[in-house]
Short mmCIF file of N, CA and C in Angstrom, two decimals:
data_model
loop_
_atom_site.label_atom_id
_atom_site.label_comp_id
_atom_site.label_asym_id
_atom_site.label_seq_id
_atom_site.Cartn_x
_atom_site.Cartn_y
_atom_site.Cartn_z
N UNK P 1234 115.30 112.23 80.51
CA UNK P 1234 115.92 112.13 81.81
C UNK P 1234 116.47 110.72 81.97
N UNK P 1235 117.90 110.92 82.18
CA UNK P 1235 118.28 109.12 82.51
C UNK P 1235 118.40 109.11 84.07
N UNK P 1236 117.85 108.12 84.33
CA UNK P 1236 118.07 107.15 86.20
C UNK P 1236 119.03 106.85 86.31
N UNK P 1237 120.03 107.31 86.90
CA UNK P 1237 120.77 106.22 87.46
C UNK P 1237 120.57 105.03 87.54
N UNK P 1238 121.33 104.08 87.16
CA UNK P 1238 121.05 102.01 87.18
C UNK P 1238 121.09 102.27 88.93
N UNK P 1239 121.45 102.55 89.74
CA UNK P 1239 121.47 102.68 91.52
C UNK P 1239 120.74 103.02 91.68
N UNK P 1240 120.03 103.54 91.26
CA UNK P 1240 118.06 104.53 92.10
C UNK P 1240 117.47 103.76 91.58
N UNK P 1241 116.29 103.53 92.51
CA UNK P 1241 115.23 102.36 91.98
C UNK P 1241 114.64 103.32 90.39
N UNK P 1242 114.57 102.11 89.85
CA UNK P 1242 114.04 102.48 88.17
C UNK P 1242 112.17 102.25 88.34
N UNK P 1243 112.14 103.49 88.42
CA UNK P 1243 110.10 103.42 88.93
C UNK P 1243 109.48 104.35 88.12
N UNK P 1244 108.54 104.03 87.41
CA UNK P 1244 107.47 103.94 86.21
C UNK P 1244 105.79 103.88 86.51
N UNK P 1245 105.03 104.80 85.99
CA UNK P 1245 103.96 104.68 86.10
C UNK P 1245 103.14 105.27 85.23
N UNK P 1246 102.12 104.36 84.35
CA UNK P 1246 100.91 104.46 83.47
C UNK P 1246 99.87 104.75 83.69
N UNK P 1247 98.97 106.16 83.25
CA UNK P 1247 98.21 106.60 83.41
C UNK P 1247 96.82 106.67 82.64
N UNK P 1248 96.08 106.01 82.22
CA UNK P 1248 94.89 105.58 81.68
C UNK P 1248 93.97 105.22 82.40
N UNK P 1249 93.06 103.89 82.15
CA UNK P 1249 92.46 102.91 82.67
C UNK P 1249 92.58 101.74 82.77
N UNK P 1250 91.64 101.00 81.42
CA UNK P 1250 91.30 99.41 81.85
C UNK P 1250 92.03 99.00 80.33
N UNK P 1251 92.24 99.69 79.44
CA UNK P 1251 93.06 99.59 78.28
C UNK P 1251 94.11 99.90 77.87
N UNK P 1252 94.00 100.83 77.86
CA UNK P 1252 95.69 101.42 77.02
C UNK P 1252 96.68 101.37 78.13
N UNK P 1253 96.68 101.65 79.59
CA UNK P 1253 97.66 101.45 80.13
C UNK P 1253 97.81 100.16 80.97
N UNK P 1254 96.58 99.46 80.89
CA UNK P 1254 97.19 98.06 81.40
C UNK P 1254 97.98 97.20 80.15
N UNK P 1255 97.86 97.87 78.99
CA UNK P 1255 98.30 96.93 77.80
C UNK P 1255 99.58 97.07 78.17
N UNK P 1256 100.25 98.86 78.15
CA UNK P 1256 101.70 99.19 78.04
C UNK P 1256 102.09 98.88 79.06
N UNK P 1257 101.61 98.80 80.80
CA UNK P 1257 102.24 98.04 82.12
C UNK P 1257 102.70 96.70 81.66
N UNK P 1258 101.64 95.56 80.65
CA UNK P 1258 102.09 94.42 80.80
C UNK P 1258 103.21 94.35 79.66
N UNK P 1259 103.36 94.99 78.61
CA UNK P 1259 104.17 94.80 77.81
C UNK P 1259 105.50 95.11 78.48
N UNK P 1260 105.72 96.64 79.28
CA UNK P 1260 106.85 97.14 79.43
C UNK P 1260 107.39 95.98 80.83
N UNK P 1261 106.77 95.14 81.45
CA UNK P 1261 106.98 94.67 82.30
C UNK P 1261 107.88 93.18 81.96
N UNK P 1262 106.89 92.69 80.67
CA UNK P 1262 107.83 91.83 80.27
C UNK P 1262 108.97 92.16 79.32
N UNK P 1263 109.10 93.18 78.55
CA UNK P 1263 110.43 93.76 78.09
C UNK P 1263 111.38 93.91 79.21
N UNK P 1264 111.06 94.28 80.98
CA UNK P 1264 112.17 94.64 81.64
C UNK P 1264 112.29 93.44 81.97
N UNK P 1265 111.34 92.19 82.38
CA UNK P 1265 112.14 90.52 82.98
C UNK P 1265 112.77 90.03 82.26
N UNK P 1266 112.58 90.57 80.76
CA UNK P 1266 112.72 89.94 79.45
C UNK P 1266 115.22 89.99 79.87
N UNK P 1267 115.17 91.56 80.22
CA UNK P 1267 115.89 92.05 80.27
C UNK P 1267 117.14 91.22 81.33
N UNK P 1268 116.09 90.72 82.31
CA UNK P 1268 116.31 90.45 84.14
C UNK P 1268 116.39 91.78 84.76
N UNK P 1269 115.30 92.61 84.56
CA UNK P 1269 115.81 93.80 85.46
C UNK P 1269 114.73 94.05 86.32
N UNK P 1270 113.41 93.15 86.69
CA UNK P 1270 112.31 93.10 86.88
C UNK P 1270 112.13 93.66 88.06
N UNK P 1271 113.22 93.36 89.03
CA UNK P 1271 113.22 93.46 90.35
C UNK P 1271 114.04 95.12 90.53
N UNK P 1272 114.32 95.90 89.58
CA UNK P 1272 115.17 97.19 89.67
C UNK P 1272 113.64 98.33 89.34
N UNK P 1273 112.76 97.69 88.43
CA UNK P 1273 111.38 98.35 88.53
C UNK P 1273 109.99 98.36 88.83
N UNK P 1274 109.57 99.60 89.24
CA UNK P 1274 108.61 99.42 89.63
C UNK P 1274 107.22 99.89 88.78
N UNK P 1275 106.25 99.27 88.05
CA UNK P 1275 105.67 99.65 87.17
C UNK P 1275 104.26 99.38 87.54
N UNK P 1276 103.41 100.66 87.21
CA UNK P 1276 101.70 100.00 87.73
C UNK P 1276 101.17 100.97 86.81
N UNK P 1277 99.70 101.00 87.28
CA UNK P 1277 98.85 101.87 86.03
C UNK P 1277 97.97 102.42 86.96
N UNK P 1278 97.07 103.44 86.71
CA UNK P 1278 96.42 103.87 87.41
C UNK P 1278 95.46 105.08 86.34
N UNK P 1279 94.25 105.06 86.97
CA UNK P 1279 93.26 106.13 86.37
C UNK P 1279 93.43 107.52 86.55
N UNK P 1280 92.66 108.11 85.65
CA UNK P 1280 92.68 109.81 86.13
C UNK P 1280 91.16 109.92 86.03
N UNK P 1281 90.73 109.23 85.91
CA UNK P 1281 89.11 109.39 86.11
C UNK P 1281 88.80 108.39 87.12
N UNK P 1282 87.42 108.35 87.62
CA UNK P 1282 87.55 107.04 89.04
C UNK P 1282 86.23 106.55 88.57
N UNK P 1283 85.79 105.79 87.07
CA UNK P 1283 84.64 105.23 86.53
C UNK P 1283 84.73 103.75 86.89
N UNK P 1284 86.57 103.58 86.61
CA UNK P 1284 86.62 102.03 86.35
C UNK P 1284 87.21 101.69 87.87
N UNK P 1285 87.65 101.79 88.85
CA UNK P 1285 88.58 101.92 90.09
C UNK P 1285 87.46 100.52 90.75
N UNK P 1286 88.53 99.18 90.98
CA UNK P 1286 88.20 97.92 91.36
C UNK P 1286 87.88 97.11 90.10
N UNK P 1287 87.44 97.88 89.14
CA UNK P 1287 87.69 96.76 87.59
C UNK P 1287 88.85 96.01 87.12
N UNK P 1288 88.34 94.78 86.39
CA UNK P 1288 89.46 94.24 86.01
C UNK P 1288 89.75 94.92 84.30
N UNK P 1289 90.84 94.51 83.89
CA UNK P 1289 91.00 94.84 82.34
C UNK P 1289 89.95 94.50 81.48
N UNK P 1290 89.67 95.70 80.63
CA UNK P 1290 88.51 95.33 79.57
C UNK P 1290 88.93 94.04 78.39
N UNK P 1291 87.94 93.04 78.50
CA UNK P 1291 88.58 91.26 78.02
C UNK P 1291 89.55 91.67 76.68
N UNK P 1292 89.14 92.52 76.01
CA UNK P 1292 89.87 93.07 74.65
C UNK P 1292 91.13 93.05 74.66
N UNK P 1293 91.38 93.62 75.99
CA UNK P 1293 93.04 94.17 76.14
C UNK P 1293 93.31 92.54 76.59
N UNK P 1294 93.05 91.62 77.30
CA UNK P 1294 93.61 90.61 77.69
C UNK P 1294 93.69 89.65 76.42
N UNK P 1295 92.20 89.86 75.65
CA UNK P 1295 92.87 88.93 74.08
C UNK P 1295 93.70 89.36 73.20
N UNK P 1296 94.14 90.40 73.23
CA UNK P 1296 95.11 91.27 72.47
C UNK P 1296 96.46 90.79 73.55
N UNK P 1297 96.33 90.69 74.35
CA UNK P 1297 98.03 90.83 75.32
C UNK P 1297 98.24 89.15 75.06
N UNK P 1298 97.60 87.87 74.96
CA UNK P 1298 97.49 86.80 75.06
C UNK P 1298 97.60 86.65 73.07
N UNK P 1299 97.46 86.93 72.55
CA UNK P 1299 97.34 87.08 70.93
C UNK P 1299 98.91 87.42 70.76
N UNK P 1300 99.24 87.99 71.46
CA UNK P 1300 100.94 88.59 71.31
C UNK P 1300 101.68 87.88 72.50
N UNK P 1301 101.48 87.14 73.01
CA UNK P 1301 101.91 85.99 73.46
C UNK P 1301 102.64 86.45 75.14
N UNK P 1302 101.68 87.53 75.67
CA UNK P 1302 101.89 87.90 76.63
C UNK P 1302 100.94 87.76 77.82
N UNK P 1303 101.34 87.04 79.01
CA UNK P 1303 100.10 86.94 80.24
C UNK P 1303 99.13 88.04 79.89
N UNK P 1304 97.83 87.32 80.35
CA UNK P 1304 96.38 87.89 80.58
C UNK P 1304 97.16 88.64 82.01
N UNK P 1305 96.84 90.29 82.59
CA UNK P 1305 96.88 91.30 83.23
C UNK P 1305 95.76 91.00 84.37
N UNK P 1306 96.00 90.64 85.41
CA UNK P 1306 94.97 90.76 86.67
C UNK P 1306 94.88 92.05 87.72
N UNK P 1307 95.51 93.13 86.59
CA UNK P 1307 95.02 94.45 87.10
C UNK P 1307 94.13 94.58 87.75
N UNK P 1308 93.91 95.32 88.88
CA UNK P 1308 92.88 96.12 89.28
C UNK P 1308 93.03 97.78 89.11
N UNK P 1309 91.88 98.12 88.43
CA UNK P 1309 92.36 99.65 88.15
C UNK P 1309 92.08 100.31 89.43
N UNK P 1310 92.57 101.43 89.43
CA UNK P 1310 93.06 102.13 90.80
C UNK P 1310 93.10 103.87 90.34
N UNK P 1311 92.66 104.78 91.14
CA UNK P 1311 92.49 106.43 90.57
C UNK P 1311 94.45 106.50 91.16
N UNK P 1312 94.99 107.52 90.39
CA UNK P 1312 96.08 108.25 90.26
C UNK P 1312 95.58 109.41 91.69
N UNK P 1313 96.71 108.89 92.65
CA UNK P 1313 96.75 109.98 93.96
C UNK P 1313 97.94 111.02 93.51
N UNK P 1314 97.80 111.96 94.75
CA UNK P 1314 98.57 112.60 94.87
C UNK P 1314 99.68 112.14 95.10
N UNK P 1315 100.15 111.03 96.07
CA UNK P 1315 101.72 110.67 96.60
C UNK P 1315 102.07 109.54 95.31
N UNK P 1316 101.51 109.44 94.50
CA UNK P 1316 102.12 108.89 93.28
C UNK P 1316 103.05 109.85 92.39
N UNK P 1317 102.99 111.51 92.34
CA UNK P 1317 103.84 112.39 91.78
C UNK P 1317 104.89 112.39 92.72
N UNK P 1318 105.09 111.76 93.77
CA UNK P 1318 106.31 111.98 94.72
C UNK P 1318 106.88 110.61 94.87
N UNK P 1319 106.16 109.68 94.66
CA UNK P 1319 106.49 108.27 94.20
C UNK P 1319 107.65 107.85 92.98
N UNK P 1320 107.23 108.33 92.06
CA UNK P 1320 107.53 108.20 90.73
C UNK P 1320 108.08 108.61 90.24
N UNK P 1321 109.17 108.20 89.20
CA UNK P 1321 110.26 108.98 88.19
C UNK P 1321 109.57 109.35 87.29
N UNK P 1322 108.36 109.02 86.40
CA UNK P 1322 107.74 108.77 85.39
C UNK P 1322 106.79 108.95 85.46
N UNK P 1323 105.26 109.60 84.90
CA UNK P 1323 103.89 109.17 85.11
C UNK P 1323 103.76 109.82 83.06
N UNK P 1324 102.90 108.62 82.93
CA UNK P 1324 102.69 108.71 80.96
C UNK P 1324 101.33 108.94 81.08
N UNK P 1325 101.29 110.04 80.44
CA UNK P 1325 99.25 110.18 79.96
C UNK P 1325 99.43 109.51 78.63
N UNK P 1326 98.12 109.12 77.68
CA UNK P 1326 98.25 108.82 76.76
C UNK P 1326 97.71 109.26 75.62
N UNK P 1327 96.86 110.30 76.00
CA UNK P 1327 96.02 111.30 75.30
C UNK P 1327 96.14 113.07 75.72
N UNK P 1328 95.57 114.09 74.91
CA UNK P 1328 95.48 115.52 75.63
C UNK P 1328 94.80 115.32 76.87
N UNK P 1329 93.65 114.71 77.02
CA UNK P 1329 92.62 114.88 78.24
C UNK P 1329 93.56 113.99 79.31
N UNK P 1330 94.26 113.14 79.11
CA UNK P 1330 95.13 112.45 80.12
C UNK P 1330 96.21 114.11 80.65
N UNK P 1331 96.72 113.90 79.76
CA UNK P 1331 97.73 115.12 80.25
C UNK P 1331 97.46 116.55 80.61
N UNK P 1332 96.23 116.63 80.25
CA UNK P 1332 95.87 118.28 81.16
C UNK P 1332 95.43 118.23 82.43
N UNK P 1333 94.62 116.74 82.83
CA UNK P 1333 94.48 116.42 83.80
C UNK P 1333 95.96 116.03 84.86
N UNK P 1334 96.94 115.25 84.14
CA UNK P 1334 97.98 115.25 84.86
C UNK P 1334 98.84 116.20 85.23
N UNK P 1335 98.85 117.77 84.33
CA UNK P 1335 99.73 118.48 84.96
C UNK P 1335 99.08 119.49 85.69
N UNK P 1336 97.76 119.30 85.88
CA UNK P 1336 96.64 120.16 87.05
C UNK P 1336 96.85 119.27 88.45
N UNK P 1337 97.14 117.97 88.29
CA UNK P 1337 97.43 117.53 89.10
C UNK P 1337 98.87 117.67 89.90
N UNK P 1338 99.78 117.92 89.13
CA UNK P 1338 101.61 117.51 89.69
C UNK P 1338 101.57 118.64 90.14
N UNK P 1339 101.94 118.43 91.32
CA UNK P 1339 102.34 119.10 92.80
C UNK P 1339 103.09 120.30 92.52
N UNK P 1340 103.35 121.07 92.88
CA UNK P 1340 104.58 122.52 92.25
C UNK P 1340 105.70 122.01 92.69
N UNK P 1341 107.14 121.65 92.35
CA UNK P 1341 108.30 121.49 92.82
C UNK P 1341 108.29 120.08 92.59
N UNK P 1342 107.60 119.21 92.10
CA UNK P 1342 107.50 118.04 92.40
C UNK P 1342 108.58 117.80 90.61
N UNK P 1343 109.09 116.48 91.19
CA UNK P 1343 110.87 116.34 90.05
C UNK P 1343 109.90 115.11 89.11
N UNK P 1344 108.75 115.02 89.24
CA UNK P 1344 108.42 113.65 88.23
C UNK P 1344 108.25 114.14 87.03
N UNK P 1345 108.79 113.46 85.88
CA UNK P 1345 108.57 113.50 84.72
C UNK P 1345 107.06 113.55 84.23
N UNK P 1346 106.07 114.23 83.71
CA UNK P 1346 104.95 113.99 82.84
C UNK P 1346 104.84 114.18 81.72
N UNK P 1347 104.90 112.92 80.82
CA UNK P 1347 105.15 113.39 79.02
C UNK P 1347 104.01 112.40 78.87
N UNK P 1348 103.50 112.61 77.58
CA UNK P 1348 102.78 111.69 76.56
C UNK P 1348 103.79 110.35 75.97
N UNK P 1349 103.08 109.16 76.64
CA UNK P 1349 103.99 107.90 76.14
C UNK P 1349 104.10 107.70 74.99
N UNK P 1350 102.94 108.03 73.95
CA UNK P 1350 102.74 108.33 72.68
C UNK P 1350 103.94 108.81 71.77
N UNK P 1351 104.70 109.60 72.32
CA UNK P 1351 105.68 110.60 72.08
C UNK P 1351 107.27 109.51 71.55
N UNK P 1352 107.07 109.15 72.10
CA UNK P 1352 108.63 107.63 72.49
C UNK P 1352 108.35 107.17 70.84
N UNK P 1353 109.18 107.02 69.91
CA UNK P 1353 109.12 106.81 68.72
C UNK P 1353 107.81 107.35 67.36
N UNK P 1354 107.31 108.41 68.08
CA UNK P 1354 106.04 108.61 67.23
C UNK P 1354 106.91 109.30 66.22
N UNK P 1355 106.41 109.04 64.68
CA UNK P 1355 106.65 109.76 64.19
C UNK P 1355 106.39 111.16 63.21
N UNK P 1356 105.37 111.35 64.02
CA UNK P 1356 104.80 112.77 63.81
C UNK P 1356 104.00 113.31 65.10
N UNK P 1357 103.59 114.46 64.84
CA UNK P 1357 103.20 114.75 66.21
C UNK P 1357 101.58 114.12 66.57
N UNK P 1358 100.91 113.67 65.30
CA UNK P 1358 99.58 113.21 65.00
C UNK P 1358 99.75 111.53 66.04
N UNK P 1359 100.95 111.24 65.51
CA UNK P 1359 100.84 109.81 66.30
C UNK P 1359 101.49 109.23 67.67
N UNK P 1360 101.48 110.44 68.31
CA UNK P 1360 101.84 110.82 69.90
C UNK P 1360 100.49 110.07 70.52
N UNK P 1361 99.46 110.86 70.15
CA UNK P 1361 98.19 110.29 70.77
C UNK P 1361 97.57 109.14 70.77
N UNK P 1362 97.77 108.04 71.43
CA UNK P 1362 97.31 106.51 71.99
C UNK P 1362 95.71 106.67 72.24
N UNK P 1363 95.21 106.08 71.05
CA UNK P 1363 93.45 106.41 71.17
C UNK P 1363 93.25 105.56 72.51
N UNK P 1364 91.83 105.92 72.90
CA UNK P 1364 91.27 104.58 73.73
C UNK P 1364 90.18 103.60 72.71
N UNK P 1365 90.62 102.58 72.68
CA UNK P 1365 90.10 101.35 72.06
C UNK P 1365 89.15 101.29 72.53
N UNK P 1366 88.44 101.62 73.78
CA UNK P 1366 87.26 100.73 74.64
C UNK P 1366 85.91 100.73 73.75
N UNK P 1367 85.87 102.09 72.90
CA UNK P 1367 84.57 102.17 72.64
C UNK P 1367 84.48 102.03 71.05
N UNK P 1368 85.37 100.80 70.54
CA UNK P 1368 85.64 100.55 69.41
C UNK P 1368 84.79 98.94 69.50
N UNK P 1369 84.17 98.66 68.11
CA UNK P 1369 84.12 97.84 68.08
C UNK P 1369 84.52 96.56 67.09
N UNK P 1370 85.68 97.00 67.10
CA UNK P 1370 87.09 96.59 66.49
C UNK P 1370 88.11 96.04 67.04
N UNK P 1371 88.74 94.73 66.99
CA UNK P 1371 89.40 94.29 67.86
C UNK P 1371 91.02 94.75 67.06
N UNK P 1372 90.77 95.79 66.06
CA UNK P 1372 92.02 96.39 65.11
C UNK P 1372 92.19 97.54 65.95
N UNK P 1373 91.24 98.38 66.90
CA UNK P 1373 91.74 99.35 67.52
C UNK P 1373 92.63 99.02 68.85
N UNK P 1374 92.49 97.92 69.44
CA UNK P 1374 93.41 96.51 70.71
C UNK P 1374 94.49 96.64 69.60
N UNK P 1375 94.46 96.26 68.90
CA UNK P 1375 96.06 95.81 67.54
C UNK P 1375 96.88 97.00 67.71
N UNK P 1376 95.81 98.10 67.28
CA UNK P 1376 96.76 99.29 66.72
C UNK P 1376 97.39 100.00 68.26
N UNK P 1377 97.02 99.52 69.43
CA UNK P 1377 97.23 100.37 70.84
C UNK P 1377 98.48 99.78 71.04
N UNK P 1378 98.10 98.18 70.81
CA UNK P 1378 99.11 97.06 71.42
C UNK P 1378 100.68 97.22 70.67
N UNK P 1379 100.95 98.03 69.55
CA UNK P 1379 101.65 98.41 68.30
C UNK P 1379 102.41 99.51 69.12
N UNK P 1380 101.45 100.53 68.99
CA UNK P 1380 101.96 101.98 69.26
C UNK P 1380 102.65 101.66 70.86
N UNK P 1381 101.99 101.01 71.86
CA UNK P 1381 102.73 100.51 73.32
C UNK P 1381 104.09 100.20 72.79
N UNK P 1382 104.14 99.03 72.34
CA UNK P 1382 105.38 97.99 72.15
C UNK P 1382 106.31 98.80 71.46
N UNK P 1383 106.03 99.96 70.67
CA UNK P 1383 107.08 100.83 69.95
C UNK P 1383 107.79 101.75 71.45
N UNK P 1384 106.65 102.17 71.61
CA UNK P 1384 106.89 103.08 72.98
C UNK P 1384 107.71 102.92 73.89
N UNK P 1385 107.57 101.53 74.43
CA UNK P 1385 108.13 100.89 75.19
C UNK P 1385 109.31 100.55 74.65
N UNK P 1386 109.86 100.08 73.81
CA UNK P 1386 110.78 99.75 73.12
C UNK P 1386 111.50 100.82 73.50
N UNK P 1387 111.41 102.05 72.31
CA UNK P 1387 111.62 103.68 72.82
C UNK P 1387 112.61 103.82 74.00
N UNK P 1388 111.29 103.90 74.71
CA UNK P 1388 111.48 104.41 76.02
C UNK P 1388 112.65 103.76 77.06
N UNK P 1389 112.85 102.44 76.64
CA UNK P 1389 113.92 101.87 76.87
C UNK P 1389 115.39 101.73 76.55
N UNK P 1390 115.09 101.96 75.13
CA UNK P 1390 116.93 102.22 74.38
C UNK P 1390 116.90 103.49 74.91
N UNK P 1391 116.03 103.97 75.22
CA UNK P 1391 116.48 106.29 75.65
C UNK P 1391 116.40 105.81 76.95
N UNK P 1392 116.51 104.88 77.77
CA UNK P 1392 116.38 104.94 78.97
C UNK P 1392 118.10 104.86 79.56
#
């Protein structure tokens, strides 16, 4: 789906305290990167409500700071309902993200829900954006922070 450059360009990441605060901060500085900062609107938000008032898990902030991008002063936040009426966009990043998101989207409602995973993967195996949290590997932060920045990339030349 392309936006019109005239309609606000509005975006939203659906995870937690990892994988989608990584791809908010990346895709955020790809769009200032751009000067288009002020044409979008980009946030993240949960589909579970474990982490809701947490900050980013430190992993994702030494991984975003390692790639030479601001530490994220996210606060995670649960995915409402007036966010499918909000939004051009909402990205799960896993199956359990996205069965939950389309039990959620409203009937009639025009927002896009795809797997962000999807945006340059090149097979259908590497659609799915693990969650790092319960790794104790700072290579599973690497490999998220990778698959984002492709995504994002992606998602932008198709934008």
């Amino acid at each position: 789906m392309h936006i019109n450059v005239a309609d606000p360009n509005i975006l939203l990441y659906v995870g937690n305290i990892c994988r989608s605060v990584m791809a908010e901060s990346i895709l955020k500085h790809m769009v200032a990167e751009k000067g288009q900062e002020k044409e979008w609107i980009i946030d993240s938000a949960a589909t579970s409500d474990y982490e809701i008032g947490s900050t980013p898990d430190s992993r994702t902030n030494m991984t975003l700071k390692g790639n030479n991008l601001p530490e994220s002063d996210h606060i995670a936040r649960q995915i409402k309902k007036k966010d499918f009426d909000k939004f051009h966009y909402i990205f799960g990043f896993d199956d359990s993200n996205m069965n939950k998101l389309q039990r959620m989207k409203p009937e009639g409602s025009s927002v896009v829900v795809k797997k962000f995973g999807s945006y340059g993967a090149e097979s259908k195996d590497d659609t799915v954006i693990e969650d790092p949290y319960y790794s104790s590997s700072m290579d599973a932060f690497d490999k998220v922070y990778e698959q984002c920045l492709r995504s994002c990339k992606v998602f932008l030349e198709n934008f």
